[in-house]
Short mmCIF file of C-alpha atoms in Angstrom, two decimals:
data_model
loop_
_atom_site.label_atom_id
_atom_site.label_comp_id
_atom_site.label_asym_id
_atom_site.label_seq_id
_atom_site.Cartn_x
_atom_site.Cartn_y
_atom_site.Cartn_z
CA MET R 25 95.99 -76.34 -3.81
CA HIS R 26 94.80 -76.91 -0.44
CA ILE R 27 91.57 -75.04 0.65
CA SER R 28 93.47 -73.23 3.34
CA ILE R 29 95.80 -71.67 0.71
CA PHE R 30 92.90 -70.85 -1.56
CA LEU R 31 91.23 -69.09 1.46
CA VAL R 32 94.02 -66.76 1.71
CA ILE R 33 94.08 -65.84 -1.85
CA LEU R 34 90.44 -65.20 -1.85
CA PHE R 35 90.74 -62.99 1.04
CA SER R 36 93.57 -61.03 -0.50
CA CYS R 37 91.57 -60.37 -3.69
CA VAL R 38 90.28 -57.05 -1.97
CA THR R 39 93.74 -55.66 -2.55
CA PRO R 40 93.37 -52.99 -4.98
CA VAL R 41 96.34 -69.69 -22.91
CA THR R 42 92.83 -67.59 -23.87
CA SER R 43 89.67 -69.53 -23.86
CA TRP R 44 86.35 -68.82 -25.56
CA TRP R 45 86.59 -65.17 -26.47
CA ALA R 46 84.45 -62.93 -24.34
CA LEU R 47 81.27 -63.51 -26.18
CA GLY R 48 81.38 -67.16 -25.94
CA HIS R 49 81.80 -66.83 -22.19
CA GLN R 50 79.10 -64.07 -22.05
CA LEU R 51 76.57 -66.14 -24.00
CA THR R 52 77.12 -69.31 -21.79
CA ALA R 53 76.40 -67.04 -18.70
CA SER R 54 73.25 -65.28 -20.33
CA ILE R 55 71.90 -68.75 -21.10
CA GLY R 56 72.56 -69.99 -17.60
CA LYS R 57 71.12 -66.84 -15.90
CA GLN R 58 67.80 -67.40 -18.17
CA ARG R 59 67.44 -70.85 -16.88
CA LEU R 60 67.74 -70.08 -13.28
CA ASN R 61 64.90 -68.92 -11.18
CA SER R 62 64.79 -65.41 -9.83
CA THR R 63 65.92 -66.56 -6.26
CA ALA R 64 69.11 -68.23 -7.58
CA VAL R 65 69.81 -65.31 -9.74
CA ASP R 66 69.36 -62.99 -6.90
CA THR R 67 71.76 -65.09 -4.86
CA MET R 68 74.28 -64.79 -7.73
CA LYS R 69 73.99 -61.11 -7.73
CA THR R 70 74.55 -60.67 -4.17
CA LEU R 71 77.68 -62.76 -4.13
CA LEU R 72 78.96 -61.01 -7.24
CA GLN R 73 78.19 -57.51 -5.88
CA GLU R 74 80.85 -58.19 -3.06
CA HIS R 75 83.49 -56.73 -5.44
CA GLU R 76 81.59 -54.46 -7.51
CA ASN R 77 83.73 -51.48 -6.20
CA TYR R 78 86.72 -53.15 -7.77
CA TRP R 79 85.13 -54.46 -11.03
CA PRO R 80 82.17 -52.64 -11.62
CA ASP R 81 81.91 -54.01 -15.34
CA HIS R 82 82.48 -57.42 -14.16
CA SER R 83 80.04 -58.05 -11.32
CA GLY R 84 76.74 -59.13 -13.01
CA PRO R 85 75.69 -62.76 -13.84
CA VAL R 86 76.65 -62.30 -17.39
CA THR R 87 79.64 -59.73 -17.16
CA ALA R 88 81.33 -61.66 -14.46
CA ALA R 89 81.88 -64.42 -17.05
CA THR R 90 85.04 -62.88 -18.45
CA TRP R 91 86.69 -62.06 -15.26
CA ALA R 92 88.89 -65.10 -15.08
CA ASP R 93 90.47 -64.08 -18.35
CA ILE R 94 90.83 -60.31 -17.37
CA ILE R 95 93.09 -61.38 -14.49
CA LYS R 96 94.89 -63.83 -16.66
CA GLU R 97 95.78 -61.00 -18.90
CA GLY R 98 97.12 -58.85 -16.09
CA GLN R 99 94.46 -56.22 -16.54
CA THR R 100 93.38 -55.82 -12.96
CA HIS R 101 95.04 -55.11 -9.67
CA TYR R 102 94.07 -58.60 -8.46
CA LEU R 103 97.22 -59.70 -6.34
CA TYR R 104 97.20 -63.27 -7.63
CA GLU R 105 96.18 -62.77 -11.27
CA HIS R 106 98.10 -65.46 -12.78
CA LEU R 107 97.49 -68.18 -10.16
CA TYR R 108 94.60 -69.65 -11.87
CA ASN R 109 96.16 -70.09 -15.28
CA SER R 110 96.28 -73.87 -15.27
CA TRP R 111 92.65 -73.90 -14.29
CA HIS R 112 91.39 -73.13 -17.82
CA PHE R 113 92.02 -76.45 -19.55
CA TYR R 114 92.87 -80.15 -19.16
CA ASP R 115 94.21 -81.20 -22.65
CA VAL R 116 93.94 -84.90 -23.44
CA PRO R 117 96.44 -85.90 -26.37
CA TYR R 118 94.71 -86.90 -29.51
CA PRO R 119 94.80 -89.61 -30.86
CA VAL R 120 94.02 -91.36 -27.59
CA HIS R 121 95.47 -94.85 -28.11
CA ASN R 122 99.48 -95.43 -28.15
CA ASN R 123 100.13 -91.61 -27.69
CA PRO R 124 103.60 -90.80 -26.55
CA CYS R 125 102.30 -87.41 -25.22
CA PRO R 126 101.26 -86.85 -21.66
CA VAL R 127 98.08 -85.18 -20.70
CA ASN R 128 98.62 -81.37 -20.84
CA GLY R 129 97.33 -80.30 -17.52
CA ASP R 130 98.14 -80.77 -13.78
CA LYS R 131 96.14 -83.58 -12.10
CA THR R 132 95.05 -81.35 -9.30
CA ASN R 133 94.85 -77.86 -10.82
CA ASN R 134 93.04 -78.07 -14.13
CA VAL R 135 89.69 -77.10 -15.33
CA VAL R 136 87.74 -80.20 -14.26
CA TRP R 137 89.17 -80.23 -10.78
CA ALA R 138 88.62 -76.59 -10.61
CA LEU R 139 84.80 -76.98 -11.09
CA HIS R 140 84.54 -79.63 -8.56
CA PHE R 141 86.59 -77.77 -6.18
CA LEU R 142 84.70 -74.44 -6.42
CA GLU R 143 81.40 -76.15 -6.29
CA GLU R 144 81.93 -78.37 -3.26
CA ASN R 145 84.07 -75.78 -1.09
CA PHE R 146 82.37 -72.37 -2.00
CA LEU R 147 79.25 -72.41 -3.89
CA SER R 148 77.42 -75.16 -2.11
CA THR R 149 78.14 -73.98 1.37
CA THR R 150 77.56 -70.82 3.42
CA ASN R 151 80.60 -71.72 5.63
CA GLN R 152 82.84 -69.38 3.44
CA SER R 153 82.29 -65.68 3.31
CA ALA R 154 80.31 -63.84 0.61
CA ALA R 155 83.48 -62.29 -0.57
CA ARG R 156 85.32 -65.48 -1.30
CA ARG R 157 82.13 -67.15 -2.63
CA GLY R 158 81.84 -64.30 -5.09
CA ILE R 159 85.37 -64.76 -6.43
CA ALA R 160 84.53 -68.56 -6.76
CA LEU R 161 81.43 -67.86 -8.71
CA ARG R 162 83.20 -65.88 -11.10
CA LEU R 163 85.63 -68.39 -11.75
CA PHE R 164 83.04 -71.28 -11.93
CA ILE R 165 81.03 -69.44 -14.59
CA HIS R 166 84.13 -68.78 -16.64
CA PHE R 167 85.39 -72.43 -16.44
CA MET R 168 81.91 -74.03 -17.26
CA GLY R 169 82.61 -72.17 -20.66
CA ASP R 170 86.16 -73.48 -20.86
CA VAL R 171 85.35 -77.11 -20.36
CA HIS R 172 82.96 -76.99 -23.38
CA GLN R 173 85.61 -75.44 -25.69
CA PRO R 174 87.02 -78.41 -27.49
CA LEU R 175 90.50 -77.10 -27.55
CA HIS R 176 90.45 -76.62 -23.80
CA CYS R 177 90.17 -80.49 -23.39
CA LEU R 178 92.16 -81.65 -26.61
CA GLU R 179 95.41 -81.30 -28.13
CA ARG R 180 97.36 -82.82 -31.01
CA CYS R 181 100.33 -84.92 -30.44
CA PHE R 182 103.36 -84.24 -32.98
CA LYS R 183 107.17 -84.61 -33.42
CA VAL R 184 109.06 -81.48 -33.12
CA ASN R 185 110.89 -80.30 -36.08
CA ALA R 186 114.54 -80.38 -34.46
CA GLU R 187 117.97 -81.88 -35.70
CA CYS R 188 118.52 -84.75 -33.24
CA GLY R 189 120.11 -87.60 -35.19
CA GLY R 190 123.64 -88.77 -34.39
CA LEU R 191 124.02 -86.95 -31.13
CA THR R 192 125.49 -88.62 -28.19
CA GLN R 193 123.41 -89.28 -25.22
CA ALA R 194 125.05 -86.31 -23.14
CA LYS R 195 124.50 -83.85 -26.17
CA CYS R 196 121.01 -85.26 -26.75
CA LYS R 197 119.96 -84.55 -23.20
CA GLN R 198 121.35 -80.90 -23.56
CA LYS R 199 119.59 -80.22 -26.72
CA GLN R 200 116.09 -78.70 -26.58
CA GLN R 201 113.36 -80.73 -28.27
CA CYS R 202 115.43 -83.80 -28.59
CA THR R 203 114.95 -86.93 -26.30
CA TRP R 204 117.15 -90.01 -25.64
CA ASP R 205 115.01 -93.13 -26.11
CA GLY R 206 117.66 -95.53 -24.73
CA SER R 207 119.63 -96.11 -27.84
CA THR R 208 119.54 -93.02 -30.09
CA CYS R 209 118.57 -89.29 -30.07
CA ALA R 210 115.22 -88.64 -31.49
CA GLN R 211 112.99 -85.71 -31.98
CA GLU R 212 110.73 -84.83 -29.04
CA TRP R 213 107.07 -85.66 -29.03
CA ARG R 214 104.83 -82.79 -27.70
CA GLY R 215 101.18 -81.65 -27.64
CA ASP R 216 100.21 -78.59 -29.66
CA GLU R 217 98.81 -76.86 -26.48
CA GLY R 218 95.26 -77.24 -27.41
CA GLY R 219 95.87 -75.81 -30.93
CA ASN R 220 97.94 -73.03 -29.90
CA LEU R 221 101.13 -74.48 -31.80
CA LEU R 222 99.06 -75.32 -34.98
CA PRO R 223 99.65 -72.10 -37.26
CA LEU R 224 97.14 -71.06 -39.66
CA HIS R 225 96.91 -68.35 -42.57
CA GLY R 226 94.26 -65.71 -42.68
CA LYS R 227 92.28 -64.12 -40.07
CA TYR R 228 93.26 -66.65 -37.28
CA LYS R 229 96.87 -66.96 -36.22
CA ASN R 230 96.44 -70.35 -34.91
CA LEU R 231 93.78 -73.23 -34.59
CA HIS R 232 92.85 -72.38 -30.91
CA MET R 233 92.04 -68.80 -31.93
CA LEU R 234 89.71 -70.06 -34.57
CA TRP R 235 87.83 -72.13 -32.02
CA ASP R 236 87.80 -69.43 -29.42
CA ASP R 237 85.92 -67.17 -32.03
CA MET R 238 83.49 -70.02 -32.64
CA GLY R 239 84.48 -69.97 -36.20
CA GLY R 240 83.35 -66.42 -36.84
CA LEU R 241 79.72 -67.50 -35.81
CA ASN R 242 78.95 -64.12 -33.94
CA SER R 243 81.03 -61.80 -36.20
CA LYS R 244 77.93 -60.13 -38.00
CA TRP R 245 76.03 -59.65 -34.60
CA ILE R 246 78.94 -58.14 -32.91
CA GLN R 247 79.43 -55.65 -35.81
CA GLN R 248 75.78 -54.65 -35.44
CA GLU R 249 76.26 -54.17 -31.63
CA GLU R 250 79.18 -51.82 -32.22
CA GLU R 251 77.32 -49.70 -34.76
CA SER R 252 74.23 -49.49 -32.63
CA GLY R 253 76.27 -48.50 -29.36
CA GLY R 254 75.47 -51.63 -27.56
CA MET R 255 79.17 -51.80 -26.54
CA LYS R 256 80.73 -49.48 -23.87
CA GLU R 257 84.17 -49.13 -25.40
CA GLU R 258 86.51 -50.70 -27.95
CA LYS R 259 86.12 -54.28 -27.34
CA LYS R 260 89.16 -56.67 -26.38
CA LEU R 261 89.07 -60.27 -27.39
CA TYR R 262 88.83 -61.47 -23.77
CA ASP R 263 86.41 -58.72 -22.63
CA TYR R 264 83.43 -56.89 -24.08
CA THR R 265 81.67 -54.35 -21.90
CA TRP R 266 78.05 -53.60 -22.50
CA THR R 267 75.40 -50.61 -22.00
CA THR R 268 72.10 -51.82 -20.51
CA THR R 269 70.65 -52.05 -23.91
CA GLY R 270 73.55 -54.07 -25.30
CA LEU R 271 73.17 -56.63 -22.35
CA LYS R 272 69.37 -56.80 -23.41
CA ASP R 273 70.42 -57.72 -26.83
CA LEU R 274 72.90 -60.26 -25.56
CA ASP R 275 70.10 -62.18 -23.83
CA GLU R 276 68.05 -62.16 -26.69
CA TYR R 277 70.70 -63.29 -29.10
CA ALA R 278 71.50 -65.98 -26.65
CA MET R 279 68.03 -67.07 -26.64
CA SER R 280 67.93 -67.31 -30.32
CA LEU R 281 71.25 -69.48 -30.38
CA VAL R 282 69.39 -71.93 -27.85
CA ASN R 283 66.19 -72.02 -30.14
CA SER R 284 68.29 -72.73 -33.14
CA ALA R 285 70.78 -75.32 -31.84
CA ASP R 286 71.10 -78.69 -33.12
CA THR R 287 70.51 -80.13 -29.69
CA LYS R 288 67.53 -78.78 -27.73
CA PRO R 289 68.14 -78.05 -24.14
CA ASN R 290 66.10 -80.96 -22.86
CA ALA R 291 68.02 -83.33 -24.80
CA ILE R 292 71.43 -82.30 -23.36
CA PRO R 293 72.71 -84.89 -20.94
CA LEU R 294 73.48 -83.27 -17.50
CA TYR R 295 75.55 -86.33 -16.11
CA ASP R 296 74.74 -84.91 -12.66
CA CYS R 297 77.55 -82.28 -13.04
CA ALA R 298 80.37 -84.74 -13.69
CA TYR R 299 82.67 -82.15 -15.19
CA GLU R 300 85.09 -84.84 -16.39
CA LYS R 301 82.39 -85.96 -18.83
CA TYR R 302 81.88 -82.55 -20.28
CA CYS R 303 85.43 -82.41 -21.01
CA ALA R 304 85.74 -85.83 -22.54
CA GLU R 305 83.02 -84.94 -24.88
CA SER R 306 85.75 -82.97 -26.89
CA LEU R 307 86.98 -86.23 -28.15
CA GLN R 308 84.07 -86.74 -30.35
CA TYR R 309 85.03 -83.64 -32.30
CA ALA R 310 88.71 -84.33 -32.67
CA LYS R 311 88.80 -85.41 -36.26
CA THR R 312 86.75 -82.28 -37.28
CA VAL R 313 88.80 -79.90 -35.15
CA TYR R 314 92.09 -81.47 -36.61
CA GLY R 315 90.74 -81.75 -40.16
CA ILE R 316 92.79 -78.82 -41.31
CA LYS R 317 96.79 -78.77 -41.97
CA PRO R 318 99.43 -76.46 -40.44
CA ASN R 319 99.59 -73.16 -42.19
CA ALA R 320 96.49 -73.60 -44.16
CA THR R 321 93.82 -71.12 -44.80
CA PRO R 322 90.47 -72.49 -43.07
CA SER R 323 87.79 -73.27 -45.99
CA VAL R 324 84.31 -72.04 -45.93
CA GLU R 325 83.14 -75.74 -44.99
CA TYR R 326 85.58 -75.89 -42.22
CA LEU R 327 84.39 -72.63 -40.73
CA LYS R 328 80.65 -73.71 -40.96
CA GLU R 329 81.38 -76.87 -39.17
CA ALA R 330 83.34 -75.00 -36.43
CA GLN R 331 80.30 -72.75 -36.10
CA ARG R 332 77.89 -75.64 -35.98
CA ILE R 333 79.82 -77.37 -33.20
CA THR R 334 80.62 -74.39 -31.04
CA HIS R 335 77.19 -73.28 -31.32
CA ASP R 336 75.97 -76.44 -29.93
CA ARG R 337 78.73 -76.45 -27.30
CA VAL R 338 77.77 -72.92 -25.88
CA VAL R 339 74.32 -73.91 -25.59
CA ALA R 340 75.34 -77.09 -23.81
CA ALA R 341 77.59 -74.98 -21.45
CA GLY R 342 74.68 -72.44 -20.55
CA VAL R 343 72.19 -75.42 -19.95
CA ARG R 344 74.56 -77.08 -17.69
CA LEU R 345 75.75 -73.81 -15.70
CA ALA R 346 72.16 -73.41 -14.70
CA HIS R 347 71.85 -77.10 -13.62
CA CYS R 348 75.05 -77.10 -11.81
CA LEU R 349 74.77 -73.64 -10.28
CA GLY R 350 71.11 -74.34 -9.30
CA ARG R 351 72.18 -77.70 -7.53
CA ALA R 352 74.82 -75.60 -5.64
CA LEU R 353 72.94 -72.63 -4.81
CA ALA R 354 69.60 -74.32 -3.97
CA PRO R 355 70.65 -75.28 -0.41
CA VAL R 356 71.73 -71.74 0.08
CA ALA R 357 68.34 -70.27 -1.11
CA ASN R 358 66.45 -73.10 0.91
CA GLU R 359 64.76 -74.42 -1.99
CA ASN R 360 64.68 -77.96 -3.53
CA ALA R 361 65.96 -76.69 -6.90
CA ALA R 362 66.95 -73.34 -8.15
CA TRP R 363 67.17 -74.55 -11.79
CA LYS R 364 64.11 -74.59 -13.72
CA VAL R 365 63.26 -76.81 -16.72
CA GLY R 366 62.47 -74.81 -19.76
CA GLY R 367 63.59 -71.15 -19.89
CA CYS R 368 65.15 -69.95 -22.98
#
């Protein structure tokens, strides 16, 4: 997408595949916020408040994290609510070598491209209006979470279950899920769309949902917040709204995850905000992620490993969010660095 088109879209915003479920994104944002200095956080608040009249529950450094999923679900009056759908993922087929499946994602409209685009053209410059930069910031916070969810950068390649044998070339080309390989009609290879097409039994409808929920890591904490009144209203998977006390609890919970993560913040490689490297890290988890068969019920051991991995991924996302936002916002704040080492 050209910048000029994007500018029109951002200006129009004042007209009245899920990812990490709401809490994963909000935890990422909370960790990032707590690792930024007060000047950078104030800059974030100023930009996000540009649209507070339209989205009062999604205009803070933490609550803005779910806005990109809100518009994808069609829950706002945002004119271009489905335009950014392809910006949430860039699924590389697994296994990597000799794979007949293409990458699931547009080469110029994917999560890696979007993070570079938003940082370079909106966040690190004052040449755009605060209103446009506020929308870009909402998207950037969200996509930094997405790029760390393994199944937003990974998918399994499989043969579809279709009757293709014996068909003529003409009939083969007419039948869905069949492909002509030059001499015979064969079943089509395709990706599982980041686990969305791998069904499971039990709590989770498919593999993607299990990893969006971080393997159920936060279930007990969420239940406590519901019972204590920390949430404003009935939660949706893609959006939790909080009371003031609930947001404070969320920050404390985010800090506890940082302190208990296998990899400590100072040991997390930042790669100078090379977002493609954040996405590529998902391949190291592929054997674990796909260590479950279709229609299976996840074992206790599988869920624990999913919780361990996603725990570390959310912490890494938050630490890198602070670093990359600090790098982008520092020139705007006229500081050498808005990111501080240490923090939560």
